[in-house]
Tab-separated table of C-alpha atoms in Angstrom:
chain	number	residue	atom	x	y	z
A	1	MET	CA	-122.505	67.454	37.221
A	2	GLY	CA	-120.103	65.925	39.745
A	3	ILE	CA	-121.163	63.665	42.610
A	4	LEU	CA	-124.155	64.418	44.797
A	5	GLU	CA	-125.276	62.158	47.595
A	6	SER	CA	-128.734	62.417	49.088
A	7	LYS	CA	-129.526	61.765	52.728
A	8	GLY	CA	-130.928	58.403	51.701
A	9	GLY	CA	-127.587	57.376	50.216
A	10	LEU	CA	-128.480	57.911	46.523
A	11	GLN	CA	-125.457	58.923	44.444
A	12	LEU	CA	-126.056	61.269	41.534
A	13	LEU	CA	-123.227	61.160	39.001
A	14	SER	CA	-122.391	62.333	35.514
A	15	VAL	CA	-121.079	59.792	33.009
A	16	GLU	CA	-117.836	61.750	32.731
A	17	MET	CA	-117.212	61.738	36.474
A	18	LEU	CA	-117.930	58.025	36.824
A	19	LEU	CA	-115.613	57.094	33.952
A	20	SER	CA	-112.811	59.487	34.899
A	21	ARG	CA	-111.788	57.673	38.059
A	22	SER	CA	-112.391	54.484	40.005
A	23	LEU	CA	-115.115	55.324	42.493
A	24	PRO	CA	-116.448	53.093	45.258
A	25	LEU	CA	-119.878	52.101	43.987
A	26	LYS	CA	-122.169	53.134	46.766
A	27	ALA	CA	-125.747	52.517	45.835
A	28	PRO	CA	-128.250	53.249	44.591
A	29	LEU	CA	-126.778	55.228	41.665
A	30	PHE	CA	-128.443	57.690	39.276
A	31	ILE	CA	-126.262	58.484	36.258
A	32	SER	CA	-127.240	61.244	33.831
A	33	PRO	CA	-127.106	62.507	31.151
A	34	ILE	CA	-126.137	59.730	28.708
A	35	HIS	CA	-125.915	61.222	25.228
A	36	SER	CA	-125.188	58.233	22.971
A	37	ARG	CA	-125.348	54.460	22.646
A	38	SER	CA	-121.559	54.210	22.733
A	39	SER	CA	-121.503	56.161	26.026
A	40	LEU	CA	-124.156	53.835	27.442
A	41	GLU	CA	-122.193	50.734	26.401
A	42	THR	CA	-118.967	52.135	27.864
A	43	LEU	CA	-120.787	53.048	31.075
A	44	CYS	CA	-122.270	49.557	31.457
A	45	GLN	CA	-118.900	47.898	30.823
A	46	HIS	CA	-117.313	50.122	33.475
A	47	LEU	CA	-120.008	49.357	36.029
A	48	GLN	CA	-119.630	45.624	35.355
A	49	SER	CA	-115.864	45.847	35.878
A	50	GLN	CA	-116.509	47.553	39.222
A	51	GLY	CA	-118.693	44.694	40.452
A	52	GLY	CA	-122.081	46.243	39.702
A	53	GLY	CA	-123.161	43.877	36.950
A	54	ASP	CA	-125.697	41.885	38.980
A	55	ARG	CA	-127.701	44.847	40.267
A	56	ALA	CA	-131.214	45.625	39.048
A	57	VAL	CA	-131.115	48.527	36.585
A	58	GLN	CA	-133.598	50.891	34.968
A	59	LEU	CA	-133.123	53.084	31.914
A	60	PHE	CA	-135.045	56.374	32.001
A	61	SER	CA	-135.727	59.340	29.826
A	62	PRO	CA	-134.729	62.392	31.917
A	63	LEU	CA	-137.802	64.114	30.516
A	64	ASP	CA	-140.124	61.548	32.138
A	65	PRO	CA	-138.398	59.802	35.072
A	66	ARG	CA	-141.675	58.307	36.300
A	67	ALA	CA	-141.763	55.619	33.598
A	68	PRO	CA	-138.611	53.609	32.925
A	69	VAL	CA	-137.861	52.782	29.310
A	70	TYR	CA	-136.308	49.429	30.266
A	71	THR	CA	-135.999	47.477	33.534
A	72	ARG	CA	-133.706	44.462	33.821
A	73	GLU	CA	-132.063	42.326	36.524
A	74	GLY	CA	-128.507	43.212	35.584
A	75	LEU	CA	-126.493	45.242	33.097
A	76	ALA	CA	-125.878	42.365	30.666
A	77	PRO	CA	-129.624	41.617	30.211
A	78	LEU	CA	-130.206	45.348	29.747
A	79	MET	CA	-127.619	45.606	26.967
A	80	THR	CA	-129.057	42.502	25.287
A	81	ALA	CA	-132.572	43.958	25.404
A	82	ILE	CA	-131.606	47.282	23.824
A	83	ALA	CA	-129.046	45.934	21.334
A	84	ALA	CA	-131.357	46.292	18.331
A	85	GLU	CA	-133.811	48.804	19.773
A	86	PRO	CA	-133.940	52.462	18.712
A	87	LEU	CA	-133.199	54.762	21.661
A	88	GLU	CA	-133.918	58.430	22.117
A	89	PHE	CA	-131.128	60.253	23.901
A	90	PRO	CA	-130.349	61.701	26.358
A	91	LEU	CA	-131.076	58.903	28.846
A	92	ALA	CA	-130.467	58.277	32.537
A	93	LEU	CA	-129.445	55.024	34.219
A	94	TYR	CA	-130.618	54.004	37.695
A	95	VAL	CA	-128.689	51.217	39.461
A	96	GLU	CA	-130.286	49.688	42.552
A	97	ALA	CA	-128.472	48.880	45.775
A	98	PRO	CA	-126.422	45.655	45.761
A	99	ALA	CA	-128.401	42.566	46.640
A	100	VAL	CA	-125.911	41.869	49.418
A	101	GLN	CA	-127.287	44.708	51.538
A	102	PRO	CA	-130.810	43.301	52.085
A	103	ALA	CA	-129.369	39.783	52.376
A	104	LEU	CA	-126.926	40.880	55.058
A	105	GLN	CA	-129.659	42.802	56.868
A	106	ARG	CA	-131.813	39.663	56.901
A	107	LEU	CA	-128.962	37.749	58.544
A	108	VAL	CA	-128.600	40.512	61.139
A	109	ASP	CA	-132.365	40.391	61.803
A	110	VAL	CA	-132.365	36.575	62.107
A	111	VAL	CA	-129.489	36.645	64.616
A	112	ALA	CA	-131.212	39.402	66.594
A	113	GLN	CA	-134.352	37.235	66.781
A	114	LEU	CA	-132.309	34.244	67.945
A	115	ARG	CA	-130.996	36.453	70.763
A	116	HIS	CA	-134.417	37.900	71.674
A	117	PRO	CA	-134.780	37.662	75.482
A	118	GLU	CA	-138.315	36.273	75.332
A	119	ASP	CA	-138.792	34.626	71.929
A	120	GLY	CA	-135.217	33.659	71.052
A	121	CYS	CA	-133.363	30.339	71.067
A	122	PRO	CA	-132.213	29.127	74.517
A	123	TRP	CA	-128.858	27.962	73.104
A	124	ASP	CA	-128.118	31.269	71.379
A	125	LEU	CA	-129.172	33.238	74.451
A	126	GLU	CA	-126.760	31.211	76.553
A	127	GLN	CA	-123.733	32.090	74.417
A	128	THR	CA	-121.046	34.608	75.328
A	129	PRO	CA	-118.145	35.987	73.280
A	130	GLU	CA	-115.880	33.544	75.089
A	131	SER	CA	-118.099	30.487	74.565
A	132	LEU	CA	-118.280	31.206	70.829
A	133	THR	CA	-114.535	31.514	70.241
A	134	PRO	CA	-114.012	27.777	69.520
A	135	TYR	CA	-116.589	28.033	66.738
A	136	ILE	CA	-114.635	30.854	65.082
A	137	LEU	CA	-111.621	28.555	64.744
A	138	GLU	CA	-113.782	25.604	63.726
A	139	GLU	CA	-115.576	27.533	60.994
A	140	ALA	CA	-112.315	29.084	59.749
A	141	TYR	CA	-110.739	25.644	59.325
A	142	GLU	CA	-113.855	24.249	57.635
A	143	THR	CA	-113.856	27.235	55.269
A	144	ILE	CA	-110.222	26.574	54.350
A	145	ASP	CA	-110.994	22.895	53.760
A	146	ALA	CA	-113.891	23.864	51.467
A	147	ILE	CA	-111.655	26.264	49.518
A	148	GLN	CA	-109.064	23.511	49.061
A	149	SER	CA	-111.795	21.153	47.824
A	150	GLY	CA	-112.732	23.609	45.068
A	151	ASP	CA	-116.447	23.001	45.701
A	152	ALA	CA	-118.110	26.408	45.175
A	153	ALA	CA	-121.312	25.409	46.982
A	154	ALA	CA	-119.336	24.166	49.993
A	155	ILE	CA	-117.231	27.338	50.029
A	156	ALA	CA	-120.340	29.547	50.023
A	157	ASP	CA	-121.888	27.441	52.789
A	158	GLU	CA	-118.801	27.561	55.009
A	159	LEU	CA	-118.287	31.294	54.422
A	160	GLY	CA	-121.855	31.746	55.640
A	161	ASP	CA	-121.062	29.833	58.831
A	162	LEU	CA	-117.970	31.991	59.331
A	163	LEU	CA	-119.944	35.184	58.704
A	164	LEU	CA	-122.485	34.051	61.282
A	165	GLN	CA	-119.756	34.090	63.932
A	166	VAL	CA	-118.937	37.725	63.111
A	167	VAL	CA	-122.602	38.759	63.248
A	168	LEU	CA	-123.168	36.842	66.498
A	169	GLN	CA	-120.197	38.493	68.184
A	170	ALA	CA	-121.389	41.916	67.040
A	171	GLN	CA	-124.953	41.218	68.206
A	172	ILE	CA	-123.803	40.243	71.695
A	173	ALA	CA	-121.546	43.296	71.859
A	174	SER	CA	-124.374	45.580	70.761
A	175	GLU	CA	-126.600	44.165	73.515
A	176	ALA	CA	-123.880	45.146	75.983
A	177	GLN	CA	-123.649	48.580	74.273
A	178	GLN	CA	-120.005	47.970	73.344
A	179	PHE	CA	-120.069	48.174	69.541
A	180	THR	CA	-122.260	47.201	66.584
A	181	LEU	CA	-121.796	45.396	63.277
A	182	LYS	CA	-121.862	48.808	61.603
A	183	GLU	CA	-118.808	49.878	63.603
A	184	VAL	CA	-117.056	46.600	62.769
A	185	ALA	CA	-117.661	47.106	59.028
A	186	GLN	CA	-116.768	50.788	59.125
A	187	GLY	CA	-113.604	50.065	61.092
A	188	ILE	CA	-112.230	47.485	58.671
A	189	ALA	CA	-113.187	49.581	55.631
A	190	GLU	CA	-111.368	52.611	57.048
A	191	LYS	CA	-108.355	50.467	57.933
A	192	LEU	CA	-108.153	49.087	54.402
A	193	VAL	CA	-108.320	52.564	52.914
A	194	ARG	CA	-105.674	53.802	55.356
A	195	ARG	CA	-103.293	50.934	54.637
A	196	HIS	CA	-103.675	51.105	50.855
A	197	PRO	CA	-102.543	54.648	50.017
A	198	HIS	CA	-101.391	53.342	46.630
A	199	VAL	CA	-105.051	52.567	45.805
A	200	PHE	CA	-106.991	55.270	47.658
A	201	GLY	CA	-104.283	57.951	47.667
A	202	ASP	CA	-101.440	59.258	45.583
A	203	LEU	CA	-98.630	56.926	46.739
A	204	GLN	CA	-96.801	55.120	43.936
A	205	VAL	CA	-95.537	51.558	44.442
A	206	ASN	CA	-93.534	49.313	42.132
A	207	SER	CA	-93.689	45.929	43.832
A	208	ILE	CA	-95.605	43.744	46.261
A	209	GLU	CA	-92.652	44.095	48.652
A	210	GLN	CA	-93.264	47.839	48.773
A	211	VAL	CA	-96.951	47.242	49.458
A	212	LYS	CA	-96.078	44.964	52.397
A	213	ALA	CA	-93.501	47.404	53.750
A	214	ASN	CA	-95.979	50.282	53.580
A	215	TRP	CA	-98.616	48.142	55.313
A	216	GLU	CA	-96.289	47.309	58.207
A	217	SER	CA	-95.106	50.914	58.507
A	218	ILE	CA	-98.664	52.262	58.628
A	219	LYS	CA	-99.693	49.535	61.070
A	220	ALA	CA	-96.777	50.371	63.380
A	221	ALA	CA	-97.716	54.056	63.304
A	222	GLU	CA	-101.334	53.205	64.154
A	223	GLN	CA	-100.141	51.225	67.173
A	224	GLY	CA	-97.766	53.964	68.281
A	225	ARG	CA	-94.691	51.811	67.661
A	226	SER	CA	-91.430	52.993	66.183
A	227	PRO	CA	-89.869	51.142	63.208
A	228	ALA	CA	-87.144	49.893	65.581
A	229	GLU	CA	-89.698	48.370	67.977
A	230	VAL	CA	-91.360	46.477	65.148
A	231	GLN	CA	-88.022	44.802	64.392
A	232	HIS	CA	-87.604	43.501	67.959
A	233	ILE	CA	-87.658	39.713	68.189
A	234	SER	CA	-90.110	39.857	71.075
A	235	HIS	CA	-92.541	41.898	68.954
A	236	ARG	CA	-92.453	39.348	66.132
A	237	MET	CA	-92.831	36.510	68.622
A	238	GLN	CA	-95.844	38.135	70.249
A	239	LYS	CA	-97.390	38.627	66.819
A	240	ASP	CA	-96.910	34.950	65.930
A	241	ALA	CA	-98.264	33.829	69.310
A	242	LYS	CA	-101.497	35.703	68.583
A	243	ARG	CA	-102.066	34.641	64.997
A	244	PHE	CA	-101.127	30.943	64.994
A	245	PRO	CA	-102.393	27.850	66.848
A	246	PRO	CA	-100.175	26.891	69.816
A	247	ILE	CA	-98.146	24.127	68.116
A	248	VAL	CA	-97.432	26.257	65.035
A	249	ALA	CA	-96.644	29.269	67.208
A	250	GLY	CA	-94.330	27.151	69.375
A	251	LEU	CA	-92.354	26.029	66.318
A	252	LYS	CA	-92.046	29.580	65.000
A	253	LEU	CA	-91.043	30.948	68.407
A	254	SER	CA	-88.426	28.244	68.900
A	255	LYS	CA	-86.909	29.073	65.495
A	256	GLN	CA	-86.776	32.772	66.331
A	257	ALA	CA	-85.189	32.100	69.713
A	258	ALA	CA	-82.602	29.855	68.040
A	259	GLU	CA	-81.803	32.555	65.484
A	260	ALA	CA	-81.184	34.932	68.401
A	261	GLY	CA	-78.633	32.495	69.853
A	262	LEU	CA	-80.846	30.757	72.425
A	263	GLU	CA	-80.068	27.299	71.124
A	264	TRP	CA	-78.644	23.929	72.203
A	265	SER	CA	-75.258	22.899	70.856
A	266	ASP	CA	-76.568	19.551	69.584
A	267	LEU	CA	-79.645	17.313	69.492
A	268	GLY	CA	-78.392	15.440	72.583
A	269	GLY	CA	-78.925	18.593	74.626
A	270	VAL	CA	-82.519	18.824	73.396
A	271	TRP	CA	-83.192	15.236	74.418
A	272	GLU	CA	-81.699	15.875	77.870
A	273	LYS	CA	-84.067	18.811	78.243
A	274	PHE	CA	-86.989	16.670	77.108
A	275	TYR	CA	-86.370	13.994	79.739
A	276	GLU	CA	-85.837	16.695	82.378
A	277	GLU	CA	-89.215	18.231	81.511
A	278	LEU	CA	-90.851	14.783	81.409
A	279	ALA	CA	-89.683	14.089	84.969
A	280	GLU	CA	-90.909	17.488	86.161
A	281	PHE	CA	-94.291	16.873	84.535
A	282	GLN	CA	-94.617	13.470	86.172
A	283	GLU	CA	-93.718	15.017	89.535
A	284	ALA	CA	-96.324	17.757	89.066
A	285	LEU	CA	-98.975	15.169	88.239
A	286	LEU	CA	-98.219	13.364	91.497
A	287	ASN	CA	-97.863	16.300	93.853
A	288	GLY	CA	-98.598	19.617	92.162
A	289	PRO	CA	-101.724	21.745	91.743
A	290	THR	CA	-103.423	21.946	88.361
A	291	GLU	CA	-101.665	25.212	87.543
A	292	ASP	CA	-98.237	23.576	87.971
A	293	GLN	CA	-99.336	20.540	85.975
A	294	LEU	CA	-100.392	22.753	83.064
A	295	ALA	CA	-97.134	24.692	83.221
A	296	GLU	CA	-95.016	21.543	83.165
A	297	LEU	CA	-97.096	20.013	80.370
A	298	GLY	CA	-96.517	23.175	78.354
A	299	ASP	CA	-92.761	22.962	78.952
A	300	LEU	CA	-92.759	19.309	77.891
A	301	LEU	CA	-94.708	19.985	74.691
A	302	PHE	CA	-92.496	22.947	73.799
A	303	THR	CA	-89.376	20.835	74.230
A	304	LEU	CA	-90.863	18.114	72.013
A	305	ILE	CA	-91.529	20.797	69.390
A	306	ASN	CA	-87.837	21.674	69.590
A	307	VAL	CA	-86.959	18.018	69.023
A	308	ALA	CA	-89.103	18.117	65.894
A	309	ARG	CA	-87.372	21.311	64.737
A	310	TRP	CA	-83.931	19.788	65.188
A	311	CYS	CA	-85.062	16.756	63.182
A	312	GLN	CA	-86.597	19.031	60.510
A	313	LEU	CA	-90.071	17.638	61.090
A	314	ASP	CA	-93.374	19.538	61.139
A	315	PRO	CA	-95.126	18.752	64.448
A	316	SER	CA	-98.491	20.037	63.197
A	317	ALA	CA	-98.344	17.825	60.115
A	318	ALA	CA	-97.307	14.873	62.280
A	319	LEU	CA	-100.219	15.353	64.688
A	320	GLN	CA	-102.649	15.900	61.840
A	321	LYS	CA	-101.528	12.634	60.252
A	322	THR	CA	-102.002	10.811	63.550
A	323	ASN	CA	-105.481	12.322	63.965
A	324	GLN	CA	-106.456	11.168	60.486
A	325	LYS	CA	-104.994	7.716	61.162
A	326	LEU	CA	-107.152	7.414	64.281
A	327	ILE	CA	-110.245	8.437	62.326
A	328	GLU	CA	-109.519	5.855	59.628
A	329	ARG	CA	-109.017	3.067	62.159
A	330	ILE	CA	-112.262	3.908	63.947
A	331	ARG	CA	-114.058	4.030	60.579
A	332	ILE	CA	-112.829	0.514	59.732
A	333	ILE	CA	-113.750	-0.799	63.181
A	334	GLU	CA	-117.259	0.665	62.927
A	335	GLY	CA	-117.618	-0.918	59.485
A	336	LYS	CA	-116.913	-4.338	60.945
A	337	ALA	CA	-118.879	-3.931	64.184
A	338	ASP	CA	-122.383	-5.383	64.444
A	339	ARG	CA	-123.277	-3.483	67.634
A	340	PRO	CA	-122.253	-0.269	69.445
A	341	LEU	CA	-118.540	-0.218	70.262
A	342	THR	CA	-119.344	0.361	73.931
A	343	ASP	CA	-120.850	-3.142	74.008
A	344	TYR	CA	-117.511	-4.771	73.102
A	345	SER	CA	-114.974	-5.987	75.650
A	346	LEU	CA	-111.482	-4.503	75.770
A	347	GLN	CA	-110.058	-7.666	74.214
A	348	GLU	CA	-112.597	-7.563	71.372
A	349	LEU	CA	-111.835	-3.890	70.748
A	350	ASP	CA	-108.110	-4.641	70.773
A	351	ASP	CA	-108.622	-7.355	68.148
A	352	LEU	CA	-110.670	-4.970	65.998
A	353	TRP	CA	-108.016	-2.284	66.433
A	354	ASN	CA	-105.213	-4.586	65.301
A	355	GLY	CA	-107.307	-5.702	62.348
A	356	ALA	CA	-107.878	-2.086	61.323
A	357	LYS	CA	-104.125	-1.443	61.539
A	358	GLN	CA	-103.460	-4.374	59.217
A	359	ASP	CA	-106.150	-3.216	56.760
A	360	LEU	CA	-104.610	0.256	56.584
A	361	ALA	CA	-101.106	-1.157	56.254
A	362	HIS	CA	-102.163	-3.085	53.138
A	363	ALA	CA	-104.304	-0.274	51.689
A	364	PRO	CA	-102.843	1.590	48.672
A	365	SER	CA	-101.349	4.975	49.527
A	366	GLN	CA	-103.622	7.911	48.657
A	367	GLY	CA	-100.940	10.577	48.813
A	368	ALA	CA	-99.746	12.909	51.490
A	369	ASN	CA	-102.429	15.522	51.023
A	370	SER	CA	-105.602	13.518	50.656
A	371	GLN	CA	-107.211	10.613	52.466
A	372	ASN	CA	-110.774	9.715	51.493
A	373	GLY	CA	-111.401	13.254	50.351
A	374	GLN	CA	-109.765	14.849	53.393
A	375	HIS	CA	-107.516	17.789	52.519
A	376	SER	CA	-104.530	18.939	54.507
A	377	LEU	CA	-105.221	22.285	56.136
A	378	PRO	CA	-102.879	25.209	56.617
A	379	SER	CA	-101.593	25.456	60.143
A	380	SER	CA	-103.608	28.627	60.563
A	381	ALA	CA	-106.024	30.848	58.717
A	382	ALA	CA	-103.270	33.448	58.894
A	383	GLU	CA	-101.265	31.377	56.389
A	384	VAL	CA	-103.824	32.057	53.666
A	385	SER	CA	-104.283	35.780	54.324
A	386	SER	CA	-102.103	38.837	54.356
């Protein structure tokens, strides 16, 4: 028997077919016939290696499939239960659907209820794809921080918050009849299969570099770009502008422009440009519309990023350190305050501020990457993914 798949999604497989190649474990599975204990043990080990070890399983006699011989919550408990038991072969093994499917469906149902026009949550109903975008970044950064902490419970919690953003976006899109979560999941699964021909096809690779090169080549073909276009500086710059936060992207873009020859002859030229942009920004603040003010502020910030590059400094790390320093000073001030800070005069707040500065100056250094349990984050989620 090869592979048969019923309309309900049940896969019917022979032991030989399952063991002969790495198959995506759709579920539920019905595997038969199993002719010996050694075949059963090998089968269970294979299923565990494929990520099916935590599924509920039932062992049947093919002659009477109405009454399972053994039922256990996982392959390991099953093997323990039958280790010393006499078994009559042939047998059949039934593996239930992964627990993630009903759990994910419950999340989808909960989000749909939150968005119900009559009985939903007013806050959730008010959200749009655009209003939710800040939360995607926020949850991504909190997930990275949890991963760096090594706290498994925190990682699971933050991954849940991040998953919620995906489900929410898909729910809103489905209400507008644009796409559904099913299309999102199918799309990424198909993309992964397409871009991994060395796993799902016959392509042979010998290094990670080859894997990356194949990925980029396939991606360029999908986007209708030629290999030459992908090598254009403007293409790489556009890619970085999309995948990194503005300060990180600005630093990367300035480096790429410099490598192409668009560079000052010395640091003095960068400082001249900085003061030129500062004057233009000040002028825009006095006389220009908001659009001009934003444009000049952007020019000023980009020039300051170039100053940092010339001085071999990381502007994101610098700003992150300043942010943390502000938090620490406020924490110290709040620890000393006996009433809300808004009730203090400016002079009193200034005295508290200077006291906090002195406290931090005399505090022992906790290292560059950790302050009171705070971990330094990558500049972007893209830095921890391929």
